[in-house]
C-alpha cells in the first residue's frame, strides 16, 4: 500500500458545513457594513484560519472588526449547525471502512477545537474520531497554507509525510499539504477543480468513496 495515513480536512470534506458557515459569515459581515456575498466568502475565507477574516477586512477597509466578533460568529454558526448540519455524503461509511481495514486516519483542520467538536458531535462522526486523531491549527499556532498542521499530525502519529494522503477541498489546504511533502487529492464538490489543480493537487475526486480507490 502506498500510504500509511489518510488525513482529512473537516469542513466541506467530512461535514457539510461550508455552505452554512459561509452564508452566515457573509450575512454578518454585510450587517457590519462590509458587503459580502456567499460566493465572496467561499473565495476569500474557505479553508482559512479565523484570523483571515480580520486580515481581509483590515486590508480592504482599513477597519477592525468589533471585539467579540469571533465569538458572535461562532454562536451564529453553531445555531445554524444545530438544525442544518449533516455529514458529507459517504463520510460515515468511509471512516467506518477505513477503521475496519485498520487503515490509520485523522482529521486536520484550521478551525478551532470547539468548532471541530461541535460539528463532529452534531453529525455523529465523533465516534469515528477520538481525541488523538483530531488536530487543529490551534495546536501549532498557524493555519493552512502553512504545512505545520499536517506535519504535526504526521509526527504525532509516527508517519513519514511522504506516506500520507491528504483529502482537501480548499486551495489553502492543498498548498499546505504540498508544502508538507504529502500527496493531496482535491475534493471538488464546492471548489473549482481548476483552483485545486493550480494549487498543486496530486489529483481530484468527486465523492468520498473514491478515497478507497486511492488506497487499493
PDB file of N, CA and C in Angstrom, residues 91 185 210:
ATOM      1  N   UNK A  91     -19.276  10.081   4.143  1.00  0.00           N
ATOM      2  CA  UNK A  91     -18.234  10.263   5.165  1.00  0.00           C
ATOM      3  C   UNK A  91     -18.271   9.162   6.222  1.00  0.00           C
ATOM      4  N   UNK A 185      -5.318  14.958  -2.620  1.00  0.00           N
ATOM      5  CA  UNK A 185      -6.375  14.896  -3.626  1.00  0.00           C
ATOM      6  C   UNK A 185      -7.437  15.922  -3.279  1.00  0.00           C
ATOM      7  N   UNK A 210     -14.412   7.444  -3.354  1.00  0.00           N
ATOM      8  CA  UNK A 210     -13.273   7.307  -4.253  1.00  0.00           C
ATOM      9  C   UNK A 210     -11.947   7.231  -3.511  1.00  0.00           C
TER      10      UNK A 210
END
